[in-house]
Each structure stands twice: as structure tokens, then as C-alpha cells.
XYZ file of N, CA and C in Angstrom:
345
model
N 30.407 223.279 -123.380
C 30.478 223.457 -121.951
C 31.212 224.748 -121.623
N 30.797 225.356 -120.530
C 31.480 226.532 -120.030
C 31.706 226.341 -118.536
N 32.933 226.542 -118.127
C 33.267 226.442 -116.715
C 33.104 227.808 -116.065
N 32.516 227.820 -114.885
C 32.254 229.056 -114.167
C 32.877 228.981 -112.776
N 33.580 230.025 -112.398
C 34.232 230.075 -111.095
C 33.853 231.363 -110.396
N 33.168 231.242 -109.257
C 32.759 232.398 -108.480
C 33.836 232.784 -107.473
N 33.867 234.057 -107.140
C 34.766 234.545 -106.110
C 34.182 235.815 -105.505
N 34.710 236.219 -104.369
C 34.296 237.461 -103.744
C 33.435 237.316 -102.511
N 33.020 236.107 -102.197
C 32.215 235.895 -101.012
C 33.030 236.075 -99.751
N 32.329 236.157 -98.628
C 33.008 236.327 -97.361
C 32.048 236.669 -96.252
N 32.601 237.071 -95.127
C 31.824 237.439 -93.948
C 31.811 238.947 -93.802
N 30.622 239.531 -93.767
C 30.472 240.968 -93.598
C 29.367 241.250 -92.595
N 29.332 242.481 -92.116
C 28.271 242.911 -91.219
C 27.132 243.526 -92.009
N 25.956 243.515 -91.428
C 24.794 244.115 -92.068
C 25.080 245.563 -92.446
N 24.651 245.934 -93.648
C 24.861 247.280 -94.143
C 26.098 247.438 -95.002
N 26.983 246.467 -94.967
C 28.201 246.533 -95.762
C 27.970 246.004 -97.171
N 29.021 246.035 -97.988
C 28.914 245.661 -99.391
C 29.915 244.589 -99.777
N 29.575 243.853 -100.810
C 30.458 242.871 -101.422
C 30.242 242.898 -102.922
N 31.271 242.535 -103.667
C 31.132 242.351 -105.098
C 31.572 240.945 -105.454
N 30.660 240.187 -106.014
C 30.952 238.842 -106.463
C 31.360 238.859 -107.929
N 32.276 237.973 -108.282
C 32.723 237.843 -109.658
C 32.515 236.417 -110.136
N 32.176 236.275 -111.395
C 32.019 234.970 -112.026
C 32.854 234.965 -113.289
N 33.929 234.201 -113.272
C 34.821 234.105 -114.419
C 34.467 232.883 -115.251
N 34.243 233.086 -116.535
C 33.899 232.007 -117.450
C 35.123 231.526 -118.211
N 35.101 230.258 -118.595
C 36.245 229.655 -119.265
C 36.352 230.020 -120.736
N 35.318 230.623 -121.273
C 35.338 231.049 -122.660
C 34.565 232.348 -122.804
N 34.543 232.867 -124.011
C 33.824 234.102 -124.274
C 32.359 233.973 -123.876
N 31.844 235.006 -123.235
C 30.436 235.010 -122.848
C 29.601 235.813 -123.830
N 30.209 236.224 -124.928
C 29.513 237.037 -125.923
C 28.262 236.344 -126.445
N 28.347 235.026 -126.654
C 27.242 234.283 -127.242
C 26.334 233.620 -126.207
N 26.586 233.844 -124.929
C 25.755 233.263 -123.885
C 24.498 234.104 -123.724
N 23.350 233.494 -123.929
C 22.086 234.220 -123.932
C 21.822 234.945 -122.624
N 21.930 234.204 -121.535
C 21.629 234.768 -120.234
C 22.626 234.278 -119.193
N 23.091 235.185 -118.379
C 23.905 234.818 -117.236
C 23.236 235.390 -115.996
N 23.485 234.751 -114.884
C 22.821 235.215 -113.685
C 23.440 234.705 -112.413
N 22.873 235.193 -111.337
C 23.266 234.781 -110.001
C 22.058 234.195 -109.284
N 22.276 233.078 -108.647
C 21.266 232.419 -107.841
C 21.847 232.193 -106.455
N 20.979 231.997 -105.480
C 21.476 231.742 -104.136
C 20.628 230.695 -103.441
N 21.267 230.006 -102.508
C 20.594 228.976 -101.741
C 20.990 229.102 -100.274
N 20.013 229.413 -99.447
C 20.215 229.515 -98.013
C 19.973 228.148 -97.379
N 20.487 227.927 -96.172
C 20.268 226.640 -95.502
C 18.788 226.300 -95.389
N 18.426 225.109 -95.818
C 17.054 224.661 -95.732
C 16.123 225.241 -96.775
N 16.649 226.021 -97.710
C 15.835 226.663 -98.733
C 16.234 226.177 -100.125
N 15.342 226.407 -101.090
C 15.645 226.059 -102.465
C 16.517 227.138 -103.098
N 17.083 226.812 -104.244
C 17.899 227.771 -104.960
C 17.004 228.759 -105.701
N 17.193 230.045 -105.438
C 16.353 231.087 -106.015
C 17.163 232.031 -106.888
N 16.488 232.579 -107.889
C 17.114 233.564 -108.758
C 17.312 234.863 -108.002
N 18.477 235.448 -108.162
C 18.787 236.737 -107.570
C 18.771 237.823 -108.638
N 19.508 237.592 -109.718
C 19.591 238.559 -110.801
C 20.051 237.871 -112.066
N 19.560 238.341 -113.212
C 19.992 237.820 -114.502
C 20.290 238.973 -115.440
N 21.095 238.687 -116.452
C 21.422 239.684 -117.465
C 21.551 238.991 -118.808
N 20.972 239.586 -119.844
C 20.995 239.014 -121.180
C 22.137 239.597 -121.996
N 22.295 239.061 -123.227
C 23.323 239.563 -124.134
C 23.120 241.036 -124.441
N 21.871 241.460 -124.497
C 21.554 242.840 -124.812
C 21.696 243.773 -123.617
N 21.921 243.201 -122.437
C 22.084 244.013 -121.252
C 20.841 244.163 -120.406
N 19.752 243.530 -120.805
C 18.532 243.586 -120.008
C 18.728 242.829 -118.706
N 18.254 243.402 -117.620
C 18.440 242.798 -116.305
C 17.110 242.478 -115.648
N 17.161 241.532 -114.742
C 16.003 241.135 -113.968
C 16.475 240.825 -112.556
N 15.701 241.280 -111.563
C 16.090 241.106 -110.173
C 14.955 240.529 -109.350
N 15.330 239.753 -108.353
C 14.355 239.332 -107.370
C 13.893 240.551 -106.584
N 12.629 240.554 -106.184
C 12.087 241.699 -105.462
C 12.882 242.000 -104.189
N 13.402 240.976 -103.562
C 14.102 241.141 -102.301
C 15.434 241.876 -102.421
N 15.968 241.987 -103.638
C 17.274 242.627 -103.815
C 17.213 243.877 -104.680
N 16.056 244.201 -105.227
C 15.936 245.386 -106.072
C 16.344 246.639 -105.306
N 17.145 247.461 -105.961
C 17.621 248.678 -105.342
C 18.877 248.501 -104.528
N 19.259 247.258 -104.253
C 20.455 246.986 -103.459
C 21.543 246.274 -104.265
N 21.144 245.374 -105.155
C 22.087 244.587 -105.942
C 22.095 245.064 -107.391
N 23.246 244.950 -108.036
C 23.382 245.291 -109.439
C 24.200 244.228 -110.150
N 23.645 243.664 -111.218
C 24.364 242.688 -112.020
C 24.918 243.378 -113.259
N 26.110 242.985 -113.666
C 26.724 243.539 -114.861
C 27.606 242.480 -115.501
N 27.943 242.689 -116.771
C 28.818 241.753 -117.459
C 29.871 242.511 -118.242
N 31.067 241.950 -118.274
C 32.182 242.504 -119.023
C 32.621 241.432 -119.999
N 32.160 241.535 -121.235
C 32.456 240.510 -122.231
C 33.950 240.392 -122.522
N 34.669 241.502 -122.475
C 36.100 241.484 -122.741
C 36.853 240.672 -121.706
N 36.338 240.626 -120.485
C 36.981 239.883 -119.408
C 36.308 238.548 -119.128
N 35.285 238.212 -119.899
C 34.535 236.967 -119.703
C 34.049 236.835 -118.262
N 33.554 237.922 -117.726
C 33.206 237.968 -116.315
C 31.866 238.647 -116.089
N 31.111 238.098 -115.149
C 29.860 238.690 -114.690
C 30.022 239.061 -113.227
N 29.469 240.194 -112.857
C 29.610 240.691 -111.497
C 28.249 240.838 -110.825
N 28.265 240.780 -109.515
C 27.095 241.096 -108.716
C 27.543 242.023 -107.597
N 27.192 243.290 -107.724
C 27.490 244.257 -106.684
C 26.364 244.218 -105.663
N 26.696 243.935 -104.425
C 25.711 243.792 -103.371
C 25.945 244.871 -102.323
N 24.995 245.780 -102.195
C 25.066 246.851 -101.217
C 23.994 246.665 -100.150
N 24.185 247.337 -99.038
C 23.211 247.299 -97.939
C 22.819 245.872 -97.600
N 23.793 245.034 -97.420
C 23.537 243.618 -97.166
C 22.778 243.407 -95.859
N 21.913 242.411 -95.886
C 21.086 242.050 -94.742
C 21.399 240.617 -94.328
N 21.148 240.270 -93.066
C 21.373 238.888 -92.634
C 20.638 237.873 -93.503
N 19.460 238.213 -94.009
C 18.709 237.296 -94.846
C 19.327 237.078 -96.223
N 20.371 237.844 -96.553
C 21.109 237.620 -97.793
C 22.119 236.491 -97.653
N 22.311 236.002 -96.449
C 23.255 234.920 -96.210
C 22.870 233.685 -97.016
N 23.803 233.207 -97.826
C 23.538 232.061 -98.688
C 24.801 231.720 -99.464
N 24.760 230.580 -100.131
C 25.763 230.263 -101.127
C 25.275 230.833 -102.447
N 26.096 231.629 -103.088
C 25.729 232.274 -104.340
C 26.367 231.537 -105.504
N 25.541 231.212 -106.495
C 25.976 230.440 -107.648
C 25.861 231.258 -108.925
N 26.861 231.152 -109.770
C 26.819 231.764 -111.087
C 26.188 230.791 -112.075
N 25.404 231.324 -112.994
C 24.702 230.507 -113.976
C 24.875 231.076 -115.371
N 25.031 230.189 -116.336
C 25.057 230.560 -117.744
C 24.076 229.685 -118.493
N 23.238 230.297 -119.327
C 22.241 229.555 -120.086
C 22.370 229.860 -121.564
N 22.521 228.805 -122.346
C 22.611 228.933 -123.787
C 21.590 227.993 -124.405
N 20.569 228.548 -125.005
C 19.502 227.780 -125.639
C 18.951 226.696 -124.709
N 18.703 227.083 -123.475
C 18.098 226.188 -122.511
C 19.059 225.285 -121.771
N 20.325 225.302 -122.106
C 21.320 224.477 -121.439
C 22.023 225.313 -120.376
N 22.016 224.824 -119.159
C 22.562 225.563 -118.027
C 23.928 225.045 -117.592
N 24.797 225.974 -117.230
C 26.067 225.669 -116.594
C 26.100 226.377 -115.256
N 26.728 225.751 -114.272
C 26.768 226.293 -112.918
C 28.180 226.276 -112.365
N 28.482 227.279 -111.552
C 29.700 227.257 -110.780
C 29.472 226.486 -109.490
N 30.510 226.366 -108.690
C 30.416 225.620 -107.436
C 29.925 226.477 -106.271
N 29.828 227.772 -106.474
C 29.279 228.659 -105.469
C 30.321 229.345 -104.616
N 29.926 230.465 -104.042
C 30.746 231.190 -103.086
C 29.852 231.614 -101.927
N 30.337 231.443 -100.720
C 29.524 231.685 -99.534
C 29.556 233.143 -99.109
N 28.373 233.699 -98.903
C 28.216 235.047 -98.370
C 27.512 234.934 -97.026
N 28.146 235.445 -95.986
C 27.567 235.429 -94.654
C 27.463 236.854 -94.139
N 26.256 237.257 -93.762
C 26.008 238.606 -93.282
C 25.566 238.530 -91.826
N 26.326 239.133 -90.950
C 26.015 239.125 -89.528
C 25.427 240.457 -89.100
N 24.709 240.442 -87.982
C 24.089 241.656 -87.453
C 25.096 242.473 -86.669
């Protein structure tokens, strides 16, 4: 098991930036894939960005060019840099870790973007 704790959410205006952090309870060196997902009110949980052990990244089309995912193995932390935020980015953002098909989730951090 790996415990994940998200932080960095908050209330911002459209066009501003936030950086989310996901701190893991153990080394993330051996975690195959880590990522960020989000769930807006009345919507399902969708993938935002993922990153593999090798550093390969994948982004949802809606955030490409605006969001950047990165990982710092020494700090057991994954980040999501969010720039040019839009009201439609408003959601609870969840950190995810996947090891051989087994998923771990954080409790989420709320991001609210106002016009």
C-alpha cells in the first residue's frame, strides 16, 4: 500500500496558476505510473495527466499546453503545474499511483477557478 496526500488546491481566477503536490508515503521509484485525475460536480472521474517511471507523460486533450506533470523521486512527490486555468478546470483533483494494475488514491484537493 502507498498513502497519497494531495495539496495545493484553492480558489483562483481564470488565467492564474496553481501547482498541486502529491506526497507518497514511500519511495515512488518502483511505481509504474503516477497521475492526476479530476472529478467535477455531476461528472465522472477523468484522467488529467500521467507519468511513468521512465518519465513518459500523457495528457488529456483539454489540458495539453497548459498543465505539466512531473515527479521528484528523491522527495517521493508528484507535481501538477497548472497554468492558464479556466473555469471548466474546477474539480476535485486526485493523485493516483498504479503498480502492476493496483491503484492507490489520495483523498483529493479542490481547485476552484472563477471568472
